[in-house]
């Protein structure tokens, strides 16, 4: 029953006409409300109304305009008027078709509802009949048992009566009146039994009816509510005094000629993939209890706080007479501007160049020479461990954006991100080292991203440089340079002396000119997160490379699972700027959390939209993780648990300065180990080491690894008290090597067998108190008392164990040399025969490393 039963919709009295207005709310919800629309006052010319005949006013507008050309609007030709009339007729025909289609759909829905209701009633009826049959059967069995007990009691009583001494008069034959009395009594008993038998079904039926009605005959079930009674509305909660008063008021108003009950409003209910029952009731404007009752009739025992799927919710919506509008939760992301840019709005933008190559091939030094700066001195160990983004202005005036990616193998994912946002790849190869494994990976990344490549052959100033060797080695990886009649530009450079830098910049400018790079700076900004970190003073900071549009201070944006408002923009020189156009790298401040490196930044209009998109992505990520955990079967869990029992784990907690480094370290540590030992990263994150990290490490007995970060004072004190080891690193080589050495300590030592001798059994003797003793000849090597032995028969091992005794003549000895005879007895084994061979060996343990 709806909350609006018997209530008139609010409105203003008078001659106004009622209409409907649709209100829109957040989350895609809408609501239709009834409003009053007033007629417009029409001022006619004096005498105009009287001059028109009454029957003409009833003529349709289309007929009047078509029949009288003077009534046609000015400037409308016959063809145009005919086209308009046809369009009007077609619209009316469409409306009629839509009305018929809606009527047919409503009829089909009504039939489906009737069918479902009939099915539910048939099931309930069958259940009741089955319960009644079971009760009748139980009563019949109880009655049969009772009658059997009574018959047995009567038999005992008769037996006792017969056993008593009879008087003399009892043996005489009864007189005629006595015989007649007995026969009459027997007839009455027989008649009474027949009547009782005939009335028995009627009496049982009355008892069942009294029981179903909750009568006094069944005191055991009195006051209890069955499921059928609850679904049928019987025996439930009684009406309150207020409800009774409302009912009397409605009846009084109806008796006094009040207005009839307003028709129920049919609503368009927006339905996502899953919806909570209370929210579904709210969107239908129905009572949640009614919705729960409807679901119970369908066989679903749910509460108002539980979620149901879209198909079930659609059945409920149809049951209440509303219309379903299917929507998706991902519709919240449609506010992100993804329009195609027009050709006239596009403007030229600087090219984005990524410098890639192997470790220590001179990538950062080459960029230093181009920037005339010293970046390499700021990197630990002289290697690049973060993705750096810089803008360089060439002597020709062209602005170039450079991305410097690390070359170490652990930073494969970071290099992949660099290749995916770049326009041109500069592949740096050392002339004295040629093509190396990370060089091949850089080539593969560039090919996968589909970007052109320029080969910079570095270190040509060294005496051991062999430029031709580099060009030949590149041929094996399908990179054919121009010197080898290919289409890939190659430049010989030296970051140390500055040789060939101008030629490299010219090659980059030429390639950029061929690509004709353009972007629209007037649209909403979109960019890629190159790096992200948690700064103590500034909070979460993301290095963003703007790809489309212009990012301005004050813009509201969403990036991955985080959102924020641009509080400040800082360029590669450390200066604050108000905006950043296409191909400009900037540091963005104002995020509510640290995003993942590689996430896409999109500018939206309002904070509500940004927060809604971020919450949706966070929930989606949680659901994905939960589904991945729930997808495992019980057999897989048992197999994994069994496998984990034989695998030794080294748990670690990792904290790094930036997100990219943390991901790279985790990926490197996951590769350390084998089938017996593995490294398990309990937690990794960005920022300083805190007390919570120390607590987690203490619970798991794990060390804490800090990469370019340090522990704060409370964390240091806690680590000293709890005995947790904290290790600091600045170079990823040292970190991986130390973890590998620690994991090697968990490996079980390898056991090797060294065969030291063979002996042949010549005779077998029985010795009292010892058992069988083999008289042997040592044919090879030496036989030792402490060594292990195997008994071979026809070159098949039949026993492996230890020696109980080793004698030379009558003396117990430690060893017997080759060519000498001796006596041997096995520990707990007597099945030895002549011609058997004894194999003597020793075991040694060898430490293993990963």
Short mmCIF file of N, CA, C and O in Angstrom, two decimals, residues 84-140:
data_model
loop_
_atom_site.label_atom_id
_atom_site.label_comp_id
_atom_site.label_asym_id
_atom_site.label_seq_id
_atom_site.Cartn_x
_atom_site.Cartn_y
_atom_site.Cartn_z
N UNK A 84 4.00 20.19 -44.86
CA UNK A 84 3.72 20.33 -43.43
C UNK A 84 2.50 19.50 -43.02
O UNK A 84 2.48 18.88 -41.94
N UNK A 85 1.49 19.51 -43.88
CA UNK A 85 0.31 18.73 -43.56
C UNK A 85 0.62 17.24 -43.52
O UNK A 85 0.12 16.51 -42.67
N UNK A 86 1.46 16.79 -44.47
CA UNK A 86 1.85 15.38 -44.47
C UNK A 86 2.64 15.05 -43.21
O UNK A 86 2.46 13.97 -42.60
N UNK A 87 3.52 15.96 -42.82
CA UNK A 87 4.31 15.71 -41.60
C UNK A 87 3.41 15.62 -40.39
O UNK A 87 3.59 14.78 -39.49
N UNK A 88 2.38 16.50 -40.35
CA UNK A 88 1.46 16.48 -39.23
C UNK A 88 0.67 15.16 -39.21
O UNK A 88 0.47 14.55 -38.15
N UNK A 89 0.22 14.71 -40.40
CA UNK A 89 -0.50 13.44 -40.47
C UNK A 89 0.39 12.28 -40.06
O UNK A 89 -0.04 11.36 -39.35
N UNK A 90 1.67 12.32 -40.49
CA UNK A 90 2.61 11.24 -40.12
C UNK A 90 2.84 11.23 -38.61
O UNK A 90 2.93 10.17 -37.98
N UNK A 91 2.94 12.42 -38.00
CA UNK A 91 3.14 12.48 -36.55
C UNK A 91 1.96 11.87 -35.82
O UNK A 91 2.10 11.13 -34.83
N UNK A 92 0.72 12.19 -36.30
CA UNK A 92 -0.46 11.62 -35.65
C UNK A 92 -0.48 10.11 -35.81
O UNK A 92 -0.85 9.36 -34.88
N UNK A 93 -0.07 9.63 -36.99
CA UNK A 93 -0.04 8.18 -37.20
C UNK A 93 0.97 7.53 -36.26
O UNK A 93 0.72 6.47 -35.68
N UNK A 94 2.15 8.20 -36.08
CA UNK A 94 3.15 7.66 -35.17
C UNK A 94 2.63 7.62 -33.73
O UNK A 94 2.88 6.68 -32.98
N UNK A 95 1.92 8.67 -33.35
CA UNK A 95 1.37 8.70 -32.00
C UNK A 95 0.38 7.54 -31.80
O UNK A 95 0.35 6.89 -30.75
N UNK A 96 -0.43 7.30 -32.83
CA UNK A 96 -1.39 6.19 -32.73
C UNK A 96 -0.65 4.86 -32.62
O UNK A 96 -1.01 3.99 -31.81
N UNK A 97 0.41 4.71 -33.42
CA UNK A 97 1.19 3.46 -33.36
C UNK A 97 1.84 3.29 -31.99
O UNK A 97 1.86 2.19 -31.42
N UNK A 98 2.40 4.40 -31.47
CA UNK A 98 3.03 4.32 -30.15
C UNK A 98 2.01 3.95 -29.09
O UNK A 98 2.28 3.16 -28.18
N UNK A 99 0.80 4.53 -29.19
CA UNK A 99 -0.23 4.20 -28.21
C UNK A 99 -0.60 2.72 -28.29
O UNK A 99 -0.75 2.04 -27.27
N UNK A 100 -0.74 2.19 -29.53
CA UNK A 100 -1.06 0.77 -29.68
C UNK A 100 0.07 -0.11 -29.12
O UNK A 100 -0.18 -1.11 -28.45
N UNK A 101 1.31 0.29 -29.43
CA UNK A 101 2.44 -0.51 -28.95
C UNK A 101 2.52 -0.50 -27.42
O UNK A 101 2.73 -1.54 -26.78
N UNK A 102 2.29 0.68 -26.81
CA UNK A 102 2.31 0.74 -25.35
C UNK A 102 1.19 -0.10 -24.75
O UNK A 102 1.37 -0.78 -23.73
N UNK A 103 0.00 -0.05 -25.40
CA UNK A 103 -1.11 -0.87 -24.90
C UNK A 103 -0.77 -2.36 -24.98
O UNK A 103 -1.06 -3.13 -24.06
N UNK A 104 -0.13 -2.76 -26.10
CA UNK A 104 0.23 -4.17 -26.26
C UNK A 104 1.27 -4.58 -25.21
O UNK A 104 1.19 -5.66 -24.62
N UNK A 105 2.28 -3.69 -24.98
CA UNK A 105 3.30 -4.01 -23.98
C UNK A 105 2.68 -4.10 -22.59
O UNK A 105 3.02 -4.99 -21.80
N UNK A 106 1.76 -3.18 -22.27
CA UNK A 106 1.11 -3.21 -20.96
C UNK A 106 0.30 -4.50 -20.80
O UNK A 106 0.29 -5.12 -19.72
N UNK A 107 -0.37 -4.90 -21.88
CA UNK A 107 -1.16 -6.13 -21.82
C UNK A 107 -0.25 -7.34 -21.60
O UNK A 107 -0.56 -8.25 -20.80
N UNK A 108 0.90 -7.36 -22.31
CA UNK A 108 1.83 -8.48 -22.16
C UNK A 108 2.39 -8.52 -20.74
O UNK A 108 2.51 -9.59 -20.13
N UNK A 109 2.72 -7.33 -20.18
CA UNK A 109 3.21 -7.31 -18.81
C UNK A 109 2.16 -7.78 -17.82
O UNK A 109 2.46 -8.51 -16.87
N UNK A 110 0.93 -7.36 -18.06
CA UNK A 110 -0.16 -7.79 -17.16
C UNK A 110 -0.33 -9.31 -17.22
O UNK A 110 -0.52 -9.97 -16.19
N UNK A 111 -0.26 -9.88 -18.44
CA UNK A 111 -0.38 -11.34 -18.56
C UNK A 111 0.76 -12.05 -17.85
O UNK A 111 0.56 -13.08 -17.19
N UNK A 112 1.96 -11.49 -17.99
CA UNK A 112 3.12 -12.11 -17.33
C UNK A 112 2.95 -12.05 -15.81
O UNK A 112 3.25 -13.01 -15.10
N UNK A 113 2.48 -10.90 -15.31
CA UNK A 113 2.26 -10.80 -13.86
C UNK A 113 1.20 -11.79 -13.39
O UNK A 113 1.35 -12.44 -12.34
N UNK A 114 0.11 -11.92 -14.17
CA UNK A 114 -0.93 -12.87 -13.81
C UNK A 114 -0.39 -14.30 -13.79
O UNK A 114 -0.73 -15.10 -12.91
N UNK A 115 0.45 -14.59 -14.78
CA UNK A 115 1.02 -15.94 -14.84
C UNK A 115 1.90 -16.22 -13.63
O UNK A 115 1.81 -17.29 -13.01
N UNK A 116 2.74 -15.23 -13.28
CA UNK A 116 3.60 -15.43 -12.12
C UNK A 116 2.77 -15.58 -10.85
O UNK A 116 3.05 -16.43 -9.98
N UNK A 117 1.72 -14.73 -10.71
CA UNK A 117 0.88 -14.81 -9.53
C UNK A 117 0.18 -16.18 -9.44
O UNK A 117 0.07 -16.78 -8.36
N UNK A 118 -0.29 -16.69 -10.62
CA UNK A 118 -0.93 -18.00 -10.63
C UNK A 118 0.05 -19.10 -10.23
O UNK A 118 -0.29 -20.02 -9.49
N UNK A 119 1.31 -18.98 -10.72
CA UNK A 119 2.31 -19.98 -10.35
C UNK A 119 2.55 -19.98 -8.85
O UNK A 119 2.66 -21.04 -8.21
N UNK A 120 2.69 -18.76 -8.28
CA UNK A 120 2.96 -18.67 -6.84
C UNK A 120 1.80 -19.24 -6.04
O UNK A 120 1.97 -19.98 -5.07
N UNK A 121 0.55 -18.91 -6.46
CA UNK A 121 -0.61 -19.44 -5.75
C UNK A 121 -0.70 -20.96 -5.87
O UNK A 121 -1.08 -21.65 -4.91
N UNK A 122 -0.38 -21.48 -7.08
CA UNK A 122 -0.42 -22.94 -7.26
C UNK A 122 0.61 -23.63 -6.36
O UNK A 122 0.31 -24.66 -5.73
N UNK A 123 1.80 -23.01 -6.25
CA UNK A 123 2.82 -23.61 -5.37
C UNK A 123 2.37 -23.58 -3.92
O UNK A 123 2.54 -24.54 -3.17
N UNK A 124 1.78 -22.44 -3.51
CA UNK A 124 1.31 -22.34 -2.12
C UNK A 124 0.20 -23.36 -1.85
O UNK A 124 0.14 -24.00 -0.79
N UNK A 125 -0.71 -23.52 -2.85
CA UNK A 125 -1.80 -24.47 -2.68
C UNK A 125 -1.26 -25.90 -2.57
O UNK A 125 -1.71 -26.69 -1.73
N UNK A 126 -0.31 -26.24 -3.43
CA UNK A 126 0.29 -27.57 -3.36
C UNK A 126 0.96 -27.80 -2.00
O UNK A 126 0.88 -28.90 -1.43
N UNK A 127 1.62 -26.76 -1.51
CA UNK A 127 2.30 -26.89 -0.21
C UNK A 127 1.27 -27.13 0.90
O UNK A 127 1.47 -27.98 1.78
N UNK A 128 0.17 -26.38 0.87
CA UNK A 128 -0.87 -26.58 1.89
C UNK A 128 -1.45 -28.00 1.82
O UNK A 128 -1.66 -28.66 2.84
N UNK A 129 -1.75 -28.45 0.58
CA UNK A 129 -2.32 -29.80 0.43
C UNK A 129 -1.35 -30.86 0.93
O UNK A 129 -1.75 -31.84 1.57
N UNK A 130 -0.06 -30.65 0.65
CA UNK A 130 0.92 -31.64 1.10
C UNK A 130 1.00 -31.67 2.62
O UNK A 130 1.08 -32.74 3.24
N UNK A 131 0.99 -30.46 3.23
CA UNK A 131 1.03 -30.41 4.70
C UNK A 131 -0.21 -31.09 5.30
O UNK A 131 -0.12 -31.83 6.29
N UNK A 132 -1.41 -30.84 4.71
CA UNK A 132 -2.63 -31.46 5.22
C UNK A 132 -2.58 -32.98 5.09
O UNK A 132 -3.02 -33.71 5.99
N UNK A 133 -2.05 -33.46 3.95
CA UNK A 133 -1.95 -34.91 3.76
C UNK A 133 -1.02 -35.54 4.80
O UNK A 133 -1.30 -36.59 5.36
N UNK A 134 0.11 -34.84 5.08
CA UNK A 134 1.04 -35.37 6.08
C UNK A 134 0.40 -35.40 7.47
O UNK A 134 0.56 -36.36 8.23
N UNK A 135 -0.36 -34.32 7.80
CA UNK A 135 -1.01 -34.29 9.11
C UNK A 135 -2.07 -35.40 9.22
O UNK A 135 -2.20 -36.07 10.25
N UNK A 136 -2.86 -35.58 8.13
CA UNK A 136 -3.89 -36.62 8.16
C UNK A 136 -3.27 -38.01 8.33
O UNK A 136 -3.77 -38.85 9.08
N UNK A 137 -2.14 -38.21 7.64
CA UNK A 137 -1.46 -39.50 7.75
C UNK A 137 -0.96 -39.72 9.17
O UNK A 137 -1.08 -40.82 9.74
N UNK A 138 -0.38 -38.66 9.76
CA UNK A 138 0.12 -38.80 11.14
C UNK A 138 -1.02 -39.10 12.10
O UNK A 138 -0.90 -39.95 13.01
N UNK A 139 -2.18 -38.42 11.94
CA UNK A 139 -3.32 -38.67 12.82
C UNK A 139 -3.86 -40.09 12.65
O UNK A 139 -4.24 -40.76 13.63
N UNK A 140 -3.89 -40.57 11.40
CA UNK A 140 -4.37 -41.93 11.15
C UNK A 140 -3.47 -42.95 11.82
O UNK A 140 -3.94 -43.92 12.44
#
